[in-house]
XYZ file of N, CA and C in Angstrom:
504
model
N 2.322 -15.780 1.608
C 3.056 -16.560 2.674
C 2.032 -16.917 3.717
N 1.949 -18.332 4.033
C 1.020 -18.671 4.931
C 1.145 -18.182 6.380
N 2.352 -17.964 6.740
C 2.696 -17.367 8.017
C 2.055 -15.956 8.181
N 2.196 -15.086 7.287
C 1.630 -13.766 7.255
C 0.090 -13.898 7.179
N -0.436 -14.650 6.387
C -1.878 -14.885 6.346
C -2.437 -15.214 7.659
N -1.786 -16.207 8.328
C -2.248 -16.541 9.727
C -2.122 -15.374 10.657
N -1.108 -14.514 10.554
C -0.946 -13.468 11.452
C -2.145 -12.395 11.113
N -2.414 -12.124 9.826
C -3.461 -11.262 9.474
C -4.795 -11.750 10.158
N -5.106 -13.042 9.954
C -6.260 -13.523 10.550
C -6.359 -13.364 12.036
N -5.353 -13.383 12.781
C -5.308 -13.182 14.131
C -5.614 -11.664 14.467
N -4.949 -10.822 13.719
C -5.021 -9.417 14.057
C -6.264 -8.660 13.450
N -6.855 -9.264 12.420
C -8.018 -8.611 11.780
C -9.311 -9.527 12.004
N -9.302 -10.324 13.132
C -10.245 -11.242 13.261
C -11.713 -10.643 13.581
N -11.672 -9.327 14.091
C -13.006 -8.640 14.498
C -13.424 -7.714 13.457
N -12.906 -7.722 12.277
C -13.128 -6.717 11.266
C -13.830 -7.431 10.073
N -15.076 -7.107 9.945
C -15.908 -7.907 8.894
C -15.632 -7.094 7.517
N -14.977 -6.029 7.569
C -14.648 -5.265 6.259
C -13.309 -5.727 5.645
N -12.662 -6.589 6.340
C -11.377 -6.988 5.849
C -11.494 -8.546 5.480
N -11.089 -8.750 4.261
C -10.973 -10.245 3.801
C -9.482 -10.620 3.647
N -9.123 -11.596 4.425
C -7.715 -12.034 4.262
C -7.675 -13.192 3.192
N -6.707 -13.046 2.266
C -6.696 -14.040 1.187
C -5.190 -14.530 1.172
N -5.073 -15.716 0.759
C -3.828 -16.397 0.540
C -3.725 -16.612 -0.990
N -2.731 -16.209 -1.602
C -2.583 -16.414 -3.072
C -2.185 -15.095 -3.759
N -2.445 -15.176 -5.012
C -2.033 -14.083 -5.999
C -2.915 -12.835 -5.588
N -2.293 -11.697 -5.563
C -2.958 -10.486 -5.141
C -3.892 -10.009 -6.288
N -3.702 -10.659 -7.452
C -4.513 -10.294 -8.674
C -5.609 -11.339 -8.729
N -5.896 -12.274 -7.792
C -6.992 -13.252 -7.874
C -8.382 -12.572 -8.039
N -8.425 -11.386 -7.287
C -9.646 -10.539 -7.506
C -9.128 -9.154 -8.062
N -9.778 -8.490 -8.816
C -9.345 -7.197 -9.373
C -10.027 -6.097 -8.535
N -9.462 -5.710 -7.437
C -10.055 -4.614 -6.685
C -9.939 -3.342 -7.415
N -10.518 -2.267 -6.940
C -10.462 -0.953 -7.477
C -9.085 -0.285 -7.317
N -8.307 -0.633 -6.310
C -6.983 -0.053 -5.950
C -6.162 -1.113 -5.311
N -4.840 -0.949 -5.552
C -3.744 -1.787 -4.927
C -2.847 -0.904 -4.185
N -2.237 -1.417 -3.201
C -1.254 -0.525 -2.504
C 0.193 -1.114 -2.871
N 0.986 -0.155 -3.140
C 2.481 -0.479 -3.378
C 3.347 0.070 -2.222
N 4.058 -0.813 -1.565
C 4.923 -0.365 -0.633
C 6.257 0.170 -1.121
N 6.286 0.607 -2.428
C 7.597 1.053 -2.979
C 8.194 1.996 -2.132
N 9.546 2.201 -2.423
C 10.334 3.085 -1.581
C 9.901 4.524 -1.927
N 10.520 5.500 -1.202
C 10.117 6.962 -1.344
C 10.265 7.538 -2.776
N 11.186 6.886 -3.575
C 11.475 7.404 -4.865
C 10.754 6.630 -5.929
N 9.834 5.820 -5.514
C 8.990 5.174 -6.626
C 9.810 4.197 -7.521
N 10.848 3.688 -7.094
C 11.517 2.681 -7.818
C 10.803 1.268 -7.595
N 10.311 0.687 -8.636
C 9.436 -0.511 -8.449
C 10.069 -1.716 -9.122
N 11.261 -2.147 -8.705
C 12.018 -3.247 -9.352
C 12.273 -4.403 -8.417
N 11.561 -4.536 -7.406
C 11.748 -5.631 -6.317
C 10.516 -6.074 -5.711
N 10.453 -7.219 -5.277
C 9.290 -7.669 -4.543
C 7.954 -7.647 -5.254
N 6.938 -7.249 -4.444
C 5.615 -7.042 -4.947
C 5.467 -5.871 -6.009
N 6.452 -4.924 -5.847
C 6.472 -3.844 -6.734
C 6.892 -4.271 -8.119
N 7.884 -5.229 -8.275
C 8.346 -5.895 -9.466
C 7.127 -6.578 -10.118
N 6.383 -7.284 -9.367
C 5.187 -8.054 -9.812
C 4.091 -7.010 -10.360
N 3.923 -5.861 -9.697
C 3.056 -4.900 -10.230
C 3.556 -4.379 -11.576
N 4.906 -4.111 -11.633
C 5.454 -3.646 -12.891
C 5.322 -4.609 -13.979
N 5.588 -5.903 -13.623
C 5.416 -6.941 -14.696
C 4.007 -6.968 -15.214
N 2.936 -6.809 -14.224
C 1.597 -6.971 -14.644
C 1.095 -5.680 -15.341
N 1.360 -4.475 -14.800
C 0.712 -3.274 -15.385
C 1.591 -2.600 -16.439
N 2.877 -3.155 -16.495
C 3.746 -2.470 -17.525
C 4.776 -1.699 -16.815
N 5.911 -1.699 -17.437
C 7.235 -1.099 -16.827
C 7.190 0.310 -16.833
N 6.125 0.961 -17.487
C 6.040 2.469 -17.469
C 5.385 2.905 -16.115
N 4.883 2.019 -15.378
C 4.252 2.160 -14.063
C 5.244 2.933 -13.121
N 6.382 2.417 -13.004
C 7.348 3.057 -12.095
C 7.783 4.429 -12.604
N 7.852 4.541 -13.960
C 8.136 5.902 -14.575
C 7.078 6.884 -14.283
N 5.900 6.474 -14.411
C 4.700 7.368 -14.300
C 4.566 7.691 -12.801
N 4.935 6.697 -11.853
C 4.884 7.040 -10.436
C 5.935 8.041 -10.153
N 7.101 7.816 -10.656
C 8.192 8.792 -10.349
C 8.010 10.228 -10.768
N 7.246 10.306 -12.001
C 6.893 11.584 -12.514
C 5.772 12.198 -11.626
N 4.864 11.533 -11.158
C 3.812 11.984 -10.215
C 4.441 12.379 -8.979
N 5.392 11.653 -8.387
C 6.145 12.081 -7.177
C 6.742 13.344 -7.385
N 7.526 13.578 -8.395
C 8.261 14.812 -8.705
C 7.296 16.056 -8.906
N 6.087 15.698 -9.426
C 5.093 16.811 -9.643
C 4.606 17.324 -8.316
N 4.282 16.373 -7.347
C 3.827 16.719 -6.053
C 4.874 17.194 -5.117
N 6.072 16.427 -5.226
C 7.253 16.714 -4.346
C 8.397 16.999 -5.212
N 8.704 18.287 -5.327
C 9.780 18.705 -6.258
C 11.164 18.106 -5.933
N 11.321 17.661 -4.765
C 12.585 17.058 -4.454
C 12.689 15.572 -4.712
N 11.460 15.011 -5.306
C 11.539 13.767 -5.882
C 11.306 12.508 -5.001
N 10.796 12.791 -3.816
C 10.496 11.731 -2.911
C 9.361 11.930 -2.023
N 8.623 10.871 -1.835
C 7.401 10.897 -0.920
C 7.832 10.206 0.326
N 7.624 10.877 1.511
C 8.202 10.368 2.756
C 7.233 9.202 3.303
N 7.827 8.326 4.067
C 7.047 7.241 4.783
C 6.084 7.946 5.587
N 4.809 7.560 5.400
C 3.682 8.203 6.141
C 2.807 9.101 5.186
N 3.230 9.255 3.867
C 2.503 9.928 2.976
C 2.353 8.972 1.820
N 1.565 9.414 0.733
C 1.285 8.460 -0.359
C 1.070 9.285 -1.615
N 1.101 8.607 -2.743
C 0.731 9.181 -4.118
C -0.088 8.188 -4.732
N -1.212 8.715 -5.466
C -2.094 7.784 -6.090
C -1.908 7.986 -7.684
N -1.884 6.977 -8.410
C -1.782 6.984 -9.932
C -2.791 5.909 -10.471
N -3.198 6.031 -11.700
C -3.900 5.019 -12.439
C -2.867 3.849 -12.645
N -3.288 2.612 -12.342
C -2.469 1.486 -12.473
C -2.096 1.297 -13.960
N -3.003 1.472 -14.853
C -2.810 1.379 -16.297
C -3.252 2.560 -16.871
N -2.853 2.868 -18.177
C -3.339 3.943 -18.883
C -4.677 3.691 -19.461
N -5.047 2.481 -19.694
C -6.308 2.078 -20.411
C -7.403 1.688 -19.566
N -7.201 1.681 -18.134
C -8.313 1.336 -17.300
C -8.290 2.269 -16.062
N -9.241 3.338 -16.222
C -9.347 4.380 -15.182
C -9.964 3.933 -13.879
N -10.387 2.669 -13.830
C -11.044 2.029 -12.640
C -9.958 1.205 -11.875
N -8.832 1.238 -12.276
C -7.754 0.486 -11.504
C -6.711 1.381 -11.077
N -6.609 1.597 -9.680
C -5.574 2.571 -9.209
C -4.557 1.917 -8.341
N -3.490 2.668 -8.121
C -2.330 2.237 -7.301
C -2.025 3.356 -6.306
N -1.991 3.005 -5.096
C -1.718 3.882 -4.051
C -0.229 3.522 -3.586
N 0.767 4.384 -3.842
C 2.113 4.088 -3.497
C 2.287 4.724 -2.074
N 2.447 3.883 -1.067
C 2.591 4.252 0.347
C 3.901 3.551 0.834
N 4.993 4.365 0.633
C 6.312 3.757 0.855
C 6.450 3.304 2.385
N 7.047 2.094 2.611
C 7.403 1.734 3.947
C 8.885 2.054 4.273
N 9.590 2.417 3.194
C 11.032 2.760 3.476
C 11.435 3.881 2.424
N 12.366 4.635 2.911
C 13.005 5.616 2.004
C 13.947 4.907 0.942
N 14.738 4.050 1.409
C 15.578 3.202 0.488
C 15.476 1.820 0.885
N 15.711 0.875 0.033
C 15.641 -0.594 0.361
C 16.546 -0.994 1.587
N 15.944 -1.313 2.682
C 16.619 -1.686 3.869
C 15.635 -2.297 4.983
N 16.167 -2.825 6.003
C 15.425 -3.301 7.119
C 14.651 -2.139 7.642
N 13.364 -2.378 8.098
C 12.604 -1.238 8.698
C 11.945 -1.835 9.981
N 11.204 -1.008 10.665
C 10.546 -1.406 11.844
C 9.058 -1.392 11.598
N 8.304 -1.908 12.587
C 6.856 -2.007 12.289
C 6.190 -0.628 12.295
N 6.864 0.388 12.938
C 6.326 1.727 12.863
C 6.118 2.204 11.304
N 7.121 1.906 10.500
C 6.964 2.231 9.095
C 5.641 1.476 8.446
N 5.477 0.274 8.874
C 4.380 -0.432 8.412
C 3.036 0.231 8.820
N 3.012 0.665 10.094
C 1.767 1.352 10.608
C 1.555 2.575 9.787
N 2.524 3.384 9.578
C 2.461 4.640 8.937
C 2.053 4.529 7.413
N 2.592 3.585 6.770
C 2.221 3.354 5.379
C 0.856 2.825 5.234
N 0.445 1.800 6.151
C -0.821 1.240 6.019
C -1.779 2.359 6.326
N -1.708 2.961 7.445
C -2.634 4.053 7.763
C -2.919 5.046 6.591
N -1.822 5.610 6.040
C -2.040 6.543 4.994
C -2.748 5.914 3.656
N -2.292 4.706 3.399
C -2.868 4.036 2.301
C -4.401 3.779 2.461
N -4.740 3.272 3.589
C -6.227 3.008 3.938
C -7.026 4.462 3.928
N -6.429 5.450 4.603
C -7.119 6.659 4.683
C -7.319 7.306 3.283
N -6.286 7.215 2.386
C -6.407 7.700 1.046
C -7.420 6.894 0.270
N -7.504 5.615 0.494
C -8.495 4.788 -0.338
C -9.949 5.192 0.171
N -10.102 5.427 1.378
C -11.406 5.895 1.848
C -11.737 7.229 1.297
N -10.713 8.081 1.372
C -11.056 9.556 0.863
C -11.306 9.609 -0.607
N -10.754 8.586 -1.388
C -10.917 8.496 -2.885
C -12.159 7.826 -3.130
N -12.810 7.178 -2.109
C -14.105 6.533 -2.385
C -13.839 5.032 -2.928
N -12.674 4.487 -2.927
C -12.441 3.183 -3.448
C -13.274 2.147 -2.542
N -13.875 1.266 -3.337
C -14.690 0.258 -2.529
C -13.880 -0.883 -2.193
N -12.878 -1.330 -2.863
C -12.103 -2.459 -2.652
C -10.568 -1.996 -2.753
N -9.786 -2.507 -1.909
C -8.370 -2.100 -1.746
C -7.521 -3.466 -1.486
N -6.587 -3.733 -2.328
C -5.859 -4.907 -2.027
C -4.348 -4.345 -1.441
N -4.111 -4.959 -0.298
C -2.783 -4.544 0.405
C -2.004 -5.824 0.601
N -0.773 -5.743 0.152
C 0.191 -6.953 0.349
C 0.797 -6.785 1.794
N 1.593 -7.768 2.115
C 2.281 -7.742 3.369
C 3.248 -6.611 3.397
N 2.905 -5.479 4.116
C 3.718 -4.294 4.122
C 4.910 -4.452 4.981
N 6.186 -4.216 4.428
C 7.354 -4.321 5.151
C 7.891 -5.766 5.337
N 7.325 -6.828 4.809
C 7.614 -8.191 5.133
C 8.620 -8.773 4.110
N 8.931 -8.070 3.103
C 9.955 -8.464 2.167
C 11.293 -7.988 2.548
N 11.774 -7.042 1.751
C 12.993 -6.308 1.938
C 13.097 -5.700 3.333
N 11.999 -5.211 3.862
C 11.926 -4.556 5.155
C 12.161 -5.418 6.242
N 11.924 -6.819 6.115
C 12.246 -7.804 7.028
C 11.470 -7.661 8.313
N 10.328 -7.132 8.304
C 9.574 -7.140 9.584
C 8.825 -8.443 9.779
N 8.984 -8.967 10.923
C 8.468 -10.256 11.205
C 6.961 -10.266 10.955
N 6.343 -11.339 10.568
C 4.937 -11.388 10.030
C 4.036 -10.940 11.177
N 4.164 -11.463 12.375
C 3.138 -11.015 13.408
C 3.190 -9.552 13.711
N 4.496 -9.009 13.810
C 4.592 -7.611 13.922
C 4.014 -6.732 12.820
N 4.286 -7.180 11.659
C 3.687 -6.439 10.475
C 2.211 -6.483 10.475
N 1.651 -7.699 10.698
C 0.136 -7.819 10.712
C -0.417 -6.916 11.734
N 0.144 -6.906 12.975
C -0.340 -6.149 14.123
C -0.271 -4.591 13.623
N 0.851 -4.197 13.131
C 1.062 -2.770 12.676
C 0.089 -2.412 11.566
N -0.214 -3.348 10.693
C -1.148 -3.096 9.604
C -2.663 -3.025 10.160
N -2.870 -3.853 11.140
C -4.230 -3.816 11.835
C -4.433 -2.419 12.546
N -3.377 -1.986 13.241
C -3.435 -0.651 13.971
C -3.557 0.446 12.959
N -2.717 0.343 11.812
C -2.806 1.387 10.814
C -4.193 1.584 10.188
N -4.760 0.256 9.849
C -6.113 0.216 9.261
C -7.087 0.883 10.180
N -7.107 0.460 11.460
C -8.040 1.055 12.480
C -7.900 2.497 12.634
N -6.677 2.922 12.736
C -6.475 4.373 12.883
C -6.958 5.142 11.706
N -6.868 4.682 10.469
C -7.316 5.370 9.351
C -8.801 5.344 9.241
N -9.460 4.294 9.546
C -10.892 4.272 9.604
C -11.503 5.061 10.664
N -10.932 5.113 11.841
C -11.372 6.008 12.955
C -11.237 7.534 12.594
N -10.144 7.915 11.947
C -10.037 9.453 11.568
C -10.982 9.695 10.466
N -11.069 8.806 9.395
C -11.910 9.089 8.333
C -13.363 9.214 8.841
N -13.896 8.235 9.635
C -15.220 8.386 10.150
C -15.442 9.593 11.077
N -14.499 9.961 11.783
C -14.596 11.252 12.658
C -14.850 12.363 11.659
N -14.205 12.438 10.675
C -14.244 13.520 9.612
C -15.560 13.663 9.000
N -16.302 12.544 8.982
C -17.596 12.521 8.400
C -18.741 12.982 9.270
N -18.390 13.055 10.549
C -19.381 13.618 11.556
C -19.651 15.015 11.529
């Protein structure tokens, strides 16, 4: 969406490590993708449906199994994440599921901040060199583009700051 892209350009203007792109999230194949799937790992709508169509419909099943392995009650809360291989045949392509919502519904920019922060921190911790992040909370979550972009920029900045502090 061009409106979201313009908002990203505004809020990430001073960060040379962030490239804002308009178009298909698969136009480049980064090492990892972020999925804003809900807390239960159901990936049948929005960008998550696109990921499932691209990587295979077992992606959601594998994510749900991983969630249940880590969280016996079967849900990962907003502000936490789970990492899985995006495909079974390419160990260099990963997906970070950082839910923006427990269940599909409207959310606030706070959820976008929390999900972005944990996804970026996890990517840095895993040593991923490139991470593709879609508009977090801008679909079903209905967060206005400017608010979402601002929350994503804050989340990104907070993750980088904490990660760098841990390296000292």
